[in-house]
Tab-separated table of C-alpha atoms in Angstrom:
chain	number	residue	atom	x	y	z
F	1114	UNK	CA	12.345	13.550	-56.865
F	1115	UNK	CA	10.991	12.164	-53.470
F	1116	UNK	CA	10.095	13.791	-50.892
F	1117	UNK	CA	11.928	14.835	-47.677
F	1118	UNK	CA	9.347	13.104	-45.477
F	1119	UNK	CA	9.228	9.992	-48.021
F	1120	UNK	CA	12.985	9.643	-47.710
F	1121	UNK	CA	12.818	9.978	-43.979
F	1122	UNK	CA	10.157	7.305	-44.005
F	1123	UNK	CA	12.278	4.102	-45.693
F	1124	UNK	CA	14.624	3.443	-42.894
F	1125	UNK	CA	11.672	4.298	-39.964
F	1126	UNK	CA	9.948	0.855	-42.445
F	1127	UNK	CA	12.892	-0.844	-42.576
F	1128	UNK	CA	13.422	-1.082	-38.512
F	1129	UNK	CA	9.838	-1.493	-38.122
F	1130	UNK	CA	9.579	-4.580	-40.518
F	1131	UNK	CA	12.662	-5.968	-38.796
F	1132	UNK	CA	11.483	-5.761	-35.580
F	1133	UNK	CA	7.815	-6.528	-36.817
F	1134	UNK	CA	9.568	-9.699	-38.426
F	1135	UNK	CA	10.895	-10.605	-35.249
F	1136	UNK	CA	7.279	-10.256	-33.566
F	1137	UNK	CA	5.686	-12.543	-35.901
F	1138	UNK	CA	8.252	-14.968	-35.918
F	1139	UNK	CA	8.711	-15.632	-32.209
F	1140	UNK	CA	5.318	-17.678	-31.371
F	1141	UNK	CA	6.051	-20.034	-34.145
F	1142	UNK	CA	7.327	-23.635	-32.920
F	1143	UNK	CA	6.885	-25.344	-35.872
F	1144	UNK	CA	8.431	-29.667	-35.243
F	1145	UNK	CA	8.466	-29.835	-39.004
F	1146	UNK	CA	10.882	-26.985	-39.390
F	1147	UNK	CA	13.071	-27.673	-36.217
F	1148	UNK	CA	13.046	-31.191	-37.721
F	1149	UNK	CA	15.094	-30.115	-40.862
F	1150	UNK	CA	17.341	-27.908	-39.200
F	1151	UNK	CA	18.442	-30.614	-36.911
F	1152	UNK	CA	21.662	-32.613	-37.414
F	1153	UNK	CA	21.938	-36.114	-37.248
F	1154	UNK	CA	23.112	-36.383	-33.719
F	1155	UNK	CA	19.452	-34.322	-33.128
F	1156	UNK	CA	21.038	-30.745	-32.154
F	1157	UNK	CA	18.499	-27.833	-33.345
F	1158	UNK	CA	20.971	-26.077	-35.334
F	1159	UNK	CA	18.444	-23.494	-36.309
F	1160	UNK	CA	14.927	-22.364	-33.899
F	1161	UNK	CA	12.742	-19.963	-35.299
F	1162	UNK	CA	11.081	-18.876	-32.224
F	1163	UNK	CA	14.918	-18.009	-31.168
F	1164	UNK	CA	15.484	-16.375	-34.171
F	1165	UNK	CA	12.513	-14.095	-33.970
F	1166	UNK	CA	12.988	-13.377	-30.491
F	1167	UNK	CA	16.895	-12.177	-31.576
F	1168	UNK	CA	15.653	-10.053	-34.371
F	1169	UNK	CA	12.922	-8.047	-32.060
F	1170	UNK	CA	15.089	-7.353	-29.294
F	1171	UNK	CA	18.660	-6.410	-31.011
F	1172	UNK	CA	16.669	-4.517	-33.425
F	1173	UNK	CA	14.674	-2.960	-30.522
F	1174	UNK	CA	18.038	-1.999	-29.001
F	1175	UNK	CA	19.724	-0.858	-32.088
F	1176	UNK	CA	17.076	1.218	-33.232
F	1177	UNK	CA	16.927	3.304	-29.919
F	1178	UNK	CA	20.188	3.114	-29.546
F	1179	UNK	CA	20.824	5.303	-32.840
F	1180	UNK	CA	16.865	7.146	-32.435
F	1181	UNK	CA	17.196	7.832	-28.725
F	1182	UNK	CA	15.973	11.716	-30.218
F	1183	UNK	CA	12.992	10.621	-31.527
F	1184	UNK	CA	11.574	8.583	-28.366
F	1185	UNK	CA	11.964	12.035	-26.815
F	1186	UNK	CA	10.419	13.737	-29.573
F	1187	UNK	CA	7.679	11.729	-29.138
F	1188	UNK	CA	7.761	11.017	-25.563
F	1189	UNK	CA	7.362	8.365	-23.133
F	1190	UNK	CA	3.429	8.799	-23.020
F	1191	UNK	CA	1.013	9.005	-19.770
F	1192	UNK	CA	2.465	8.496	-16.654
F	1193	UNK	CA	0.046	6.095	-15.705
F	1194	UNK	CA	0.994	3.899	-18.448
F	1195	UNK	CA	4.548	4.344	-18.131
F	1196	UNK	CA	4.155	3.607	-14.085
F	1197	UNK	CA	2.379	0.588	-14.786
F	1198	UNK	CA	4.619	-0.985	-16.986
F	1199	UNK	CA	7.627	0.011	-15.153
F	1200	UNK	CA	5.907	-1.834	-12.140
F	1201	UNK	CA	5.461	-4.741	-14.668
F	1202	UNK	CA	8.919	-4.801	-15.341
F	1203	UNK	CA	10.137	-4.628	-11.587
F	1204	UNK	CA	7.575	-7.441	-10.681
F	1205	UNK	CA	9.078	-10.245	-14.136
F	1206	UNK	CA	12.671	-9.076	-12.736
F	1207	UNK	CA	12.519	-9.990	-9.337
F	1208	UNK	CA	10.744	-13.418	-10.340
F	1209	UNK	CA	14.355	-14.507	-11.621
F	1210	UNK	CA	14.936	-15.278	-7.618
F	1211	UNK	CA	12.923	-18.385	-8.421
F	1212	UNK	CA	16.049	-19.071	-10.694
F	1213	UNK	CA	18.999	-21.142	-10.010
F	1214	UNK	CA	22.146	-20.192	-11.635
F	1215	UNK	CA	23.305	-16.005	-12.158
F	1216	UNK	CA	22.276	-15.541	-15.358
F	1217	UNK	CA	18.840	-17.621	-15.435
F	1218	UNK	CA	18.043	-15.129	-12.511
F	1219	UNK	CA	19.145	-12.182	-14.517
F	1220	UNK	CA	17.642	-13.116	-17.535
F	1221	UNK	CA	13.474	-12.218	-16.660
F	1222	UNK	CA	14.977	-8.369	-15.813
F	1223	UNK	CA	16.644	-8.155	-19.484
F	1224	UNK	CA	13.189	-9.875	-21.060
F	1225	UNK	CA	11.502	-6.881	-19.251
F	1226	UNK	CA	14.396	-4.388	-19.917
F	1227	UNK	CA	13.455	-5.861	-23.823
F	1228	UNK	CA	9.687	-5.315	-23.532
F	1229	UNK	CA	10.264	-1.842	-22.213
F	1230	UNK	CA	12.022	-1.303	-25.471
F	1231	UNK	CA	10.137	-2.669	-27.627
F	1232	UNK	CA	7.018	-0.237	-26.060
F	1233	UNK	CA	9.238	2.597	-26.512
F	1234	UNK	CA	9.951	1.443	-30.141
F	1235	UNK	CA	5.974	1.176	-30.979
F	1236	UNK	CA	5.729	4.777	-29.939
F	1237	UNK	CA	7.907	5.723	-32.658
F	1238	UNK	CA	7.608	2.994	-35.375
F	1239	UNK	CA	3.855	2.921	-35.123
F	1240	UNK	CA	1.756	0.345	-37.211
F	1241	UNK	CA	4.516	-0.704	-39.904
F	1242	UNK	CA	5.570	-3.011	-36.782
F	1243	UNK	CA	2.529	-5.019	-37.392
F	1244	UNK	CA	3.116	-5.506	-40.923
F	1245	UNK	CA	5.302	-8.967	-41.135
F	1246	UNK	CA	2.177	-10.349	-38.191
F	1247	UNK	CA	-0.679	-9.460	-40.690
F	1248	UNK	CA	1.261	-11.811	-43.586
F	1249	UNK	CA	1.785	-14.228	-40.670
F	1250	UNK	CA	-1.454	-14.189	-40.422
F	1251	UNK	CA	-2.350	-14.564	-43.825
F	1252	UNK	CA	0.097	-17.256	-44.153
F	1253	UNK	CA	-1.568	-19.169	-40.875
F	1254	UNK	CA	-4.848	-18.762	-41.906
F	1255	UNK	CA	-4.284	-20.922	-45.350
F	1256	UNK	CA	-2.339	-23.388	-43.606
F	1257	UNK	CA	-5.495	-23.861	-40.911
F	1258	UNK	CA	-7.836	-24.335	-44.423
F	1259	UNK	CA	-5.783	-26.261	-45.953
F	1260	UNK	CA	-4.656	-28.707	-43.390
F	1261	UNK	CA	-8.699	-28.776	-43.048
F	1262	UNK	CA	-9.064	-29.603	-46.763
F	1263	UNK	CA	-6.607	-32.433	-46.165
F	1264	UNK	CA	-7.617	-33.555	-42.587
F	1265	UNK	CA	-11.525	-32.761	-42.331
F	1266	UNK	CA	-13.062	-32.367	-39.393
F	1267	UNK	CA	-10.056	-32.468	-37.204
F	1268	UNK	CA	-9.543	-29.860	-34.489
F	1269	UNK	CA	-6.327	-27.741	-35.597
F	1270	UNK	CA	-3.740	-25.477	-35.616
F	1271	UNK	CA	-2.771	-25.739	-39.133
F	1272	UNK	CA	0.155	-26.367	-40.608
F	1273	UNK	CA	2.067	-23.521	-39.495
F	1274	UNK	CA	1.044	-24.006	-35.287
F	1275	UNK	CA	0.512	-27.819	-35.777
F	1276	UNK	CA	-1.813	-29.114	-32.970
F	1277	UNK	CA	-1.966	-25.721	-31.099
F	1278	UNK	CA	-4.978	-24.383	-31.890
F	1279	UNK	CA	-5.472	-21.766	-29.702
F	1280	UNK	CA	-2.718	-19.608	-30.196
F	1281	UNK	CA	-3.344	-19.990	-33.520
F	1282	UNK	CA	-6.411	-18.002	-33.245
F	1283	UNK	CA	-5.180	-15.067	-31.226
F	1284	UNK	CA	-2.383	-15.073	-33.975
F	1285	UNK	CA	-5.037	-14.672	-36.875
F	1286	UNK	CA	-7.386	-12.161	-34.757
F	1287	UNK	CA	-4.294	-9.818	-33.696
F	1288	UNK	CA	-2.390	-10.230	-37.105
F	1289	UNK	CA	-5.872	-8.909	-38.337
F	1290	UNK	CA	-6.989	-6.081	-35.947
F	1291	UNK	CA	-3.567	-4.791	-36.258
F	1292	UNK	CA	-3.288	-4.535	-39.453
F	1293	UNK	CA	-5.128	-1.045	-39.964
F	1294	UNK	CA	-5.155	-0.552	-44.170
F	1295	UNK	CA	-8.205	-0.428	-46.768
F	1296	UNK	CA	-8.010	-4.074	-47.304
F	1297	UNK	CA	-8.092	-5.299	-44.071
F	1298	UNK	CA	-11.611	-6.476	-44.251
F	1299	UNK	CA	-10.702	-8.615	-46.839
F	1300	UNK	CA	-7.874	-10.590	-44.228
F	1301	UNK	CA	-10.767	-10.520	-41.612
F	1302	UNK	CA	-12.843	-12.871	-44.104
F	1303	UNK	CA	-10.054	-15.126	-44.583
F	1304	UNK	CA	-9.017	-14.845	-41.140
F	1305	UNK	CA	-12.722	-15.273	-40.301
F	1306	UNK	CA	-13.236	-18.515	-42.113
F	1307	UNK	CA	-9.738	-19.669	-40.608
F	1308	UNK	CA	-10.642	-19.105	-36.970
F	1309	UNK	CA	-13.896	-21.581	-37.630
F	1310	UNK	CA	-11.733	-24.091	-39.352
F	1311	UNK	CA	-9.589	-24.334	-36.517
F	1312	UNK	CA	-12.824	-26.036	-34.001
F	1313	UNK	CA	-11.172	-24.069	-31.043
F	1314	UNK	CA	-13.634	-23.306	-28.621
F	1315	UNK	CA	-11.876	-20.344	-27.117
F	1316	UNK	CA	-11.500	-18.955	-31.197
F	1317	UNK	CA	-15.785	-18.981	-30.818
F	1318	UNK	CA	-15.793	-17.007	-27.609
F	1319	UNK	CA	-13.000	-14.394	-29.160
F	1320	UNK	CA	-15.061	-14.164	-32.475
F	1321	UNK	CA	-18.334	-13.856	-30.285
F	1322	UNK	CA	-16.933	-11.104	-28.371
F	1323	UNK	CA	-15.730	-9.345	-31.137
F	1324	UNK	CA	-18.845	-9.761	-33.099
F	1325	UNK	CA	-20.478	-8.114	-30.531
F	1326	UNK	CA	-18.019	-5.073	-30.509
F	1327	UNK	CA	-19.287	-4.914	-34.211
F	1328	UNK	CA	-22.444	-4.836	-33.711
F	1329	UNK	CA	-22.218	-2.653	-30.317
F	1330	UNK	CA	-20.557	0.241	-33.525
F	1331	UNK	CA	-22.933	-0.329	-35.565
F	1332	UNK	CA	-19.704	-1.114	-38.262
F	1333	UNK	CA	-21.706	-2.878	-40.821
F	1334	UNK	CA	-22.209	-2.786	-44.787
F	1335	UNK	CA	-21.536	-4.460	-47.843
F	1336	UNK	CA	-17.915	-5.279	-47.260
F	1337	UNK	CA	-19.768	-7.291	-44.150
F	1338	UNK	CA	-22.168	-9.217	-46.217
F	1339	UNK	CA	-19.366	-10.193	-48.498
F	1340	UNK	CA	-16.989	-11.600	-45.560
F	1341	UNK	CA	-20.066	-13.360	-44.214
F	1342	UNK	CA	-21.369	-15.197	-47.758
F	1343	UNK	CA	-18.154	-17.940	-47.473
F	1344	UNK	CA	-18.765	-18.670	-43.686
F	1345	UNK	CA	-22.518	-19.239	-44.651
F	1346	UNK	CA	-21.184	-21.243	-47.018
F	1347	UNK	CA	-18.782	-23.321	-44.618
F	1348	UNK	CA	-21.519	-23.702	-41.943
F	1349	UNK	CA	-23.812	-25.550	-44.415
F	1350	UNK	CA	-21.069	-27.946	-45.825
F	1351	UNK	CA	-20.108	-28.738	-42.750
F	1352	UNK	CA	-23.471	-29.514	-41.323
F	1353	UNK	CA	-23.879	-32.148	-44.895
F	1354	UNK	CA	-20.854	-33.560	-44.834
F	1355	UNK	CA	-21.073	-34.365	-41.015
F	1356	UNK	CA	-17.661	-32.892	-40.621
F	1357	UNK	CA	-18.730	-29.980	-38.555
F	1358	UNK	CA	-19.852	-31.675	-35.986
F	1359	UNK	CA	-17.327	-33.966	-35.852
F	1360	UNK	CA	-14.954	-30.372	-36.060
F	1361	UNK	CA	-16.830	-28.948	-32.932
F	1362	UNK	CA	-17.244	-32.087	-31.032
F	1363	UNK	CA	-14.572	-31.144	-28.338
F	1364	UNK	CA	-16.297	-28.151	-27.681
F	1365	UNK	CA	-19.573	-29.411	-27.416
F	1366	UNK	CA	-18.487	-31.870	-24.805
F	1367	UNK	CA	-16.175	-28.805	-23.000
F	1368	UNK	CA	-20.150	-26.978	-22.608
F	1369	UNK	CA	-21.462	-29.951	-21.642
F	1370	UNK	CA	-19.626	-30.311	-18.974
F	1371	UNK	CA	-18.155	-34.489	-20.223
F	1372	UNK	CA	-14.664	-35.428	-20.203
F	1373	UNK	CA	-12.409	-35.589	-23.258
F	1374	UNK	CA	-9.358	-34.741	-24.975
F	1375	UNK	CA	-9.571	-33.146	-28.432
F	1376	UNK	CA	-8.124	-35.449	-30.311
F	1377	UNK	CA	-7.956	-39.135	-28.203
F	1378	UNK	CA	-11.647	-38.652	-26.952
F	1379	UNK	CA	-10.091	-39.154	-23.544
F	1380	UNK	CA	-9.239	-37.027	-20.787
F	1381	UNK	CA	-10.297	-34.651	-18.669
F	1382	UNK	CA	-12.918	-32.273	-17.836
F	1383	UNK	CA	-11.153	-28.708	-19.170
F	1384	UNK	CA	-13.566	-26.622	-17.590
F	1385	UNK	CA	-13.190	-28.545	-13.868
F	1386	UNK	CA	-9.132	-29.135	-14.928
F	1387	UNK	CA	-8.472	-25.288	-15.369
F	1388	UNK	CA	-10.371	-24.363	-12.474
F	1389	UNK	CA	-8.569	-26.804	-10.175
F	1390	UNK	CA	-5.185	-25.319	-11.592
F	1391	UNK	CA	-6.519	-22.041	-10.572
F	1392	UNK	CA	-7.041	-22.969	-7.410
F	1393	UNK	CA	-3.879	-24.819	-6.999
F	1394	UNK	CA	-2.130	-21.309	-8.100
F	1395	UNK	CA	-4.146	-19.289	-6.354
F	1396	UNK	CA	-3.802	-20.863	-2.889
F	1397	UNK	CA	0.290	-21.318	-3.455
F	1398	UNK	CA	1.313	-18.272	-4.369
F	1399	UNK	CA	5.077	-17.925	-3.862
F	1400	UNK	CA	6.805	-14.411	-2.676
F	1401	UNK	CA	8.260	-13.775	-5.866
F	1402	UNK	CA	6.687	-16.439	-8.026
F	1403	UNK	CA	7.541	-19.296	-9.958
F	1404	UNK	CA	9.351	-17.355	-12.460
F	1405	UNK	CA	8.619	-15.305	-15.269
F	1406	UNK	CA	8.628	-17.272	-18.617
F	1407	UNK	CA	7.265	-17.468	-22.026
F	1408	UNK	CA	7.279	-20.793	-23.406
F	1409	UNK	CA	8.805	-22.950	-20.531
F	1410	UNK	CA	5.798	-24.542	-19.044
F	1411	UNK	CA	6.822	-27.674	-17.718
F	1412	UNK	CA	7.370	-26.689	-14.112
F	1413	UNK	CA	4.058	-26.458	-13.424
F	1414	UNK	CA	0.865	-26.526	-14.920
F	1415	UNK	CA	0.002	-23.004	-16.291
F	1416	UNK	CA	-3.290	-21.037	-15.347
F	1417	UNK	CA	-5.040	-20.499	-18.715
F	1418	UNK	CA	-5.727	-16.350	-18.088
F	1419	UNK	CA	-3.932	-13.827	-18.654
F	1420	UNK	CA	-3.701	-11.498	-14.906
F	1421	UNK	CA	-3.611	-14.961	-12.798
F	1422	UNK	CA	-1.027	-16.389	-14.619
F	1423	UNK	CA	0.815	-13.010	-13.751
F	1424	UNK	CA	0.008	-13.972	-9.885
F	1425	UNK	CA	1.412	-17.503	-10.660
F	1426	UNK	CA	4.833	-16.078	-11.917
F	1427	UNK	CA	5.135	-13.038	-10.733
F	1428	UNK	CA	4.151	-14.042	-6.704
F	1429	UNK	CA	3.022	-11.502	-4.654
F	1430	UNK	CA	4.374	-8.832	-6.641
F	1431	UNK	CA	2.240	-10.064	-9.881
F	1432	UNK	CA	-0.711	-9.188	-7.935
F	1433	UNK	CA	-0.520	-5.414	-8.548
F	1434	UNK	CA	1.088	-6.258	-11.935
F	1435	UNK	CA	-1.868	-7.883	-12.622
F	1436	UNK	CA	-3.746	-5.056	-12.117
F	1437	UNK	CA	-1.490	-2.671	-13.930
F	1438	UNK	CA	-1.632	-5.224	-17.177
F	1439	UNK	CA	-5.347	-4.909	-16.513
F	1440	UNK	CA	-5.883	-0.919	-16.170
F	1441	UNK	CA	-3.481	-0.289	-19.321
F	1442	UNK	CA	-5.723	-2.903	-21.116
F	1443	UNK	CA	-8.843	-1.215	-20.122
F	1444	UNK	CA	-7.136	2.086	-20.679
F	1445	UNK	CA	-6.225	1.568	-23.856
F	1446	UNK	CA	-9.833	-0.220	-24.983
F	1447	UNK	CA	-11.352	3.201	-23.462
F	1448	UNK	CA	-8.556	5.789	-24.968
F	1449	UNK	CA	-7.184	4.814	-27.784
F	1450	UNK	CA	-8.479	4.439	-31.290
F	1451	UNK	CA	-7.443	0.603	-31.630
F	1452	UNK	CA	-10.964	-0.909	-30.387
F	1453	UNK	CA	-10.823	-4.136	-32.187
F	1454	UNK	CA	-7.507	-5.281	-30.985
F	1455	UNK	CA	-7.907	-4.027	-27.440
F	1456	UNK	CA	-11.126	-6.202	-27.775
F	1457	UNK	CA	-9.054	-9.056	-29.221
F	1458	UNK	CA	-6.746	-9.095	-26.528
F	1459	UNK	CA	-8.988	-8.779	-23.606
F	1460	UNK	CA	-11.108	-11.693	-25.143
F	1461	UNK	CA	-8.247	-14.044	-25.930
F	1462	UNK	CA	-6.776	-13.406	-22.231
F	1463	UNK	CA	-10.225	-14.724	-20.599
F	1464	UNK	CA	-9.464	-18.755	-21.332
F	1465	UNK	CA	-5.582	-18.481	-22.692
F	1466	UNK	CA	-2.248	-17.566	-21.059
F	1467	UNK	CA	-0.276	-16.501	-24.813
F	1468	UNK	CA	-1.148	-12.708	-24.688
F	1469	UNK	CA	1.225	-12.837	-21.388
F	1470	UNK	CA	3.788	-15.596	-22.984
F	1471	UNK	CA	3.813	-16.483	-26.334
F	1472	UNK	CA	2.080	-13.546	-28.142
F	1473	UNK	CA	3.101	-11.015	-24.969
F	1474	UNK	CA	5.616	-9.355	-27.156
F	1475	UNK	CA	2.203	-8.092	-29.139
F	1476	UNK	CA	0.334	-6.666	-25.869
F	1477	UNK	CA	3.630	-4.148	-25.413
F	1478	UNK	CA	4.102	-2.940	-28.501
F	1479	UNK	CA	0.580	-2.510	-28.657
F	1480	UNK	CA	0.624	-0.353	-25.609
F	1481	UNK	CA	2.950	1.703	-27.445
F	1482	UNK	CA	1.719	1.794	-30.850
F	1483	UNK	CA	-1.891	2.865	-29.736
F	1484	UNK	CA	-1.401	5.527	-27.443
F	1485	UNK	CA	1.196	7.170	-29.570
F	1486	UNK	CA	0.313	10.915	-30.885
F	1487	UNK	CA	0.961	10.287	-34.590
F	1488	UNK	CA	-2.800	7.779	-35.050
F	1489	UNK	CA	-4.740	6.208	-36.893
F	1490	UNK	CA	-8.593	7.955	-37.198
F	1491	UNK	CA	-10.737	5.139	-37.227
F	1492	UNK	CA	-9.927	1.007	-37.192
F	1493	UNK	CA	-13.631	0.664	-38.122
F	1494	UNK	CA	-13.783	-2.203	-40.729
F	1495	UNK	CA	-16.807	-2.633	-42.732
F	1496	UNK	CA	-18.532	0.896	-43.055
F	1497	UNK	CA	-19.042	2.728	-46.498
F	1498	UNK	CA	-15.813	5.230	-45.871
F	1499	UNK	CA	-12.068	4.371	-45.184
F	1500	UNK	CA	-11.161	7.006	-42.363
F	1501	UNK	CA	-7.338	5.802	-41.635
């Protein structure tokens, strides 16, 4: 007969795969899929990204709803961090000023109402919520390879994220640091080789910075060598072939300072273009911002890192909130137990805005998930034992 505790544990799974499921379906704005579940008259009958976002935050609200007792059981966690995101909260609900219409104004206070929830939730649920992100993941990673395999040398986001090739990096790295289990070294050498396949020069500066975290615990062995022999093996085909410098000739020209697009050869100079937006942002900061939003970024051109683009739609108010994001960041990197994917996310916030928009959803339940009281001992990868 199962145990009490096993029992107990099924339906805790259950809401934390459905809200997990939620998680890792929200980024994904596929125009293949969208394509298919339009009608003839071109009416999205069915958006995934919509769909995910529905399933994280009714199943946020359901679940506390009915295990209210439990968040107290396990409490709200360090004031601090419970200060700071409150702030966070206040600051993305009064940005719905920049809104026209009542409930386009009201709707940044329930998104923050939702991420409060869904921090609350990761206290409780703990790492099963990452579970439906590491198959994402998985799933991303072999579409990246294989749309490589069929495309060559073409800067990509696979077939899952299409032409977006930077989230789909911070979607492999996260969907890999979170997934804390004795075989996770195995999806960091597939998600390894995936990240290189993609040519995105902000995935080299994440894995650089993480490969430095690495080294900086000394979390090497075997399992290491074995993840490194197929990237070895990448490096040299690509250098024959010619591919892989064809692969990584956007970034090359990004360090050198010349002006080009990644994929007409065209353009402009992304180093002097993001710096210039940053500026623009910086110097025109509204009162209450722009408005706070995840995917909508046609109103303005977006700064590319992570605590300005809180100043940009946040205003005046995103300023501190910038700083809170920042300190429970840092906190959490110092505190908590999850050192990879508080490296992750610091790294992938640098040159990228999706760890606030796209991906944000991730940093929150993060938060929660991390400095919980029921842990995990050790996310160290690649060492001898398995301490988890």
């Amino acid at each position: 007969m199962a145990s009490t505790a096993t029992l107990l544990s099924k339906p805790s799974r259950l809401w934390a795969i459905t809200i997990g499921a939620g998680i890792a379906l929200s980024p994904i704005h596929n125009q293949y899929l969208t394509h298919l579940a339009s009608n003839a008259n071109g009416e999205t009958l069915f958006f995934l990204p919509a769909f995910g976002y529905l399933l994280l935050i009714m199943g946020a609200g359901l679940f506390l709803l009915n295990n209210w007792h439990r968040v107290r059981e396990v409490g709200w966690g360090d004031r601090r961090i419970v200060g700071c995101l409150f702030f966070i909260v206040l600051a993305i609900s009064a940005s719905g000023a920049a809104y026209t219409g009542l409930e386009a104004r009201f709707a940044p206070m329930g998104m923050g109402l939702a991420l409060f929830a869904l921090y609350l939730c990761g206290r409780v649920l703990g790492k099963d919520m990452f579970l439906p992100l590491a198959v994402g993941a998985v799933i991303a990673s072999l579409g990246v390879i294989a749309h490589q395999i069929v495309y060559p040398g073409v800067i990509t986001g696979g077939f899952v994220f299409e032409q977006n090739y930077d989230i789909v990096v911070g979607y492999v790295l996260l969907g890999t640091a979170l997934y804390i289990h004795k075989w996770q070294w195995v999806l960091a050498g597939l998600a390894l080789v995936a990240i290189l396949l993609t040519g995105s020069p902000e995935g080299l500066f994440a894995l650089g910075v993480v490969g430095v975290a690495v080294l900086w615990r000394r979390d090497w062995g075997k399992k290491l060598a074995i993840v490194l022999a197929p990237v070895a093996v990448i490096v040299v085909l690509g250098l024959v072939s010619g591919y892989g410098p064809t692969l990584y000739g956007y970034a090359g020209k990004i360090i050198g300072g010349e002006t080009a697009s990644p994929y007409s050869g065209e353009g402009v100079n992304a180093i002097q273009y993001r710096l210039q937006v940053i500026e623009d942002a910086m110097t025109h900061i509204k009162p209450l911002g722009e408005g706070y939003n995840l995917t909508d970024f046609g109103r303005s051109a977006n700064v590319h890192n992570v605590p300005l683009v809180l100043v940009q739609q946040l205003g005046y108010l995103g300023i501190l909130a910038g700083m809170a994001w920042l300190f429970v960041s840092v906190y959490c990197l110092v505190k908590t137990k999850w050192k990879y994917a508080w490296v992750a996310i610091l790294a992938l916030s640098v040159f990228d805005h999706f760890i606030w928009t796209q991906l944000g959803v991730v940093w929150w339940v993060l938060v929660g998930v991390s400095t919980a009281p029921d842990n995990i001992k050790s996310d160290l990868l690649f060492k001898k034992y398995f301490q988890k």
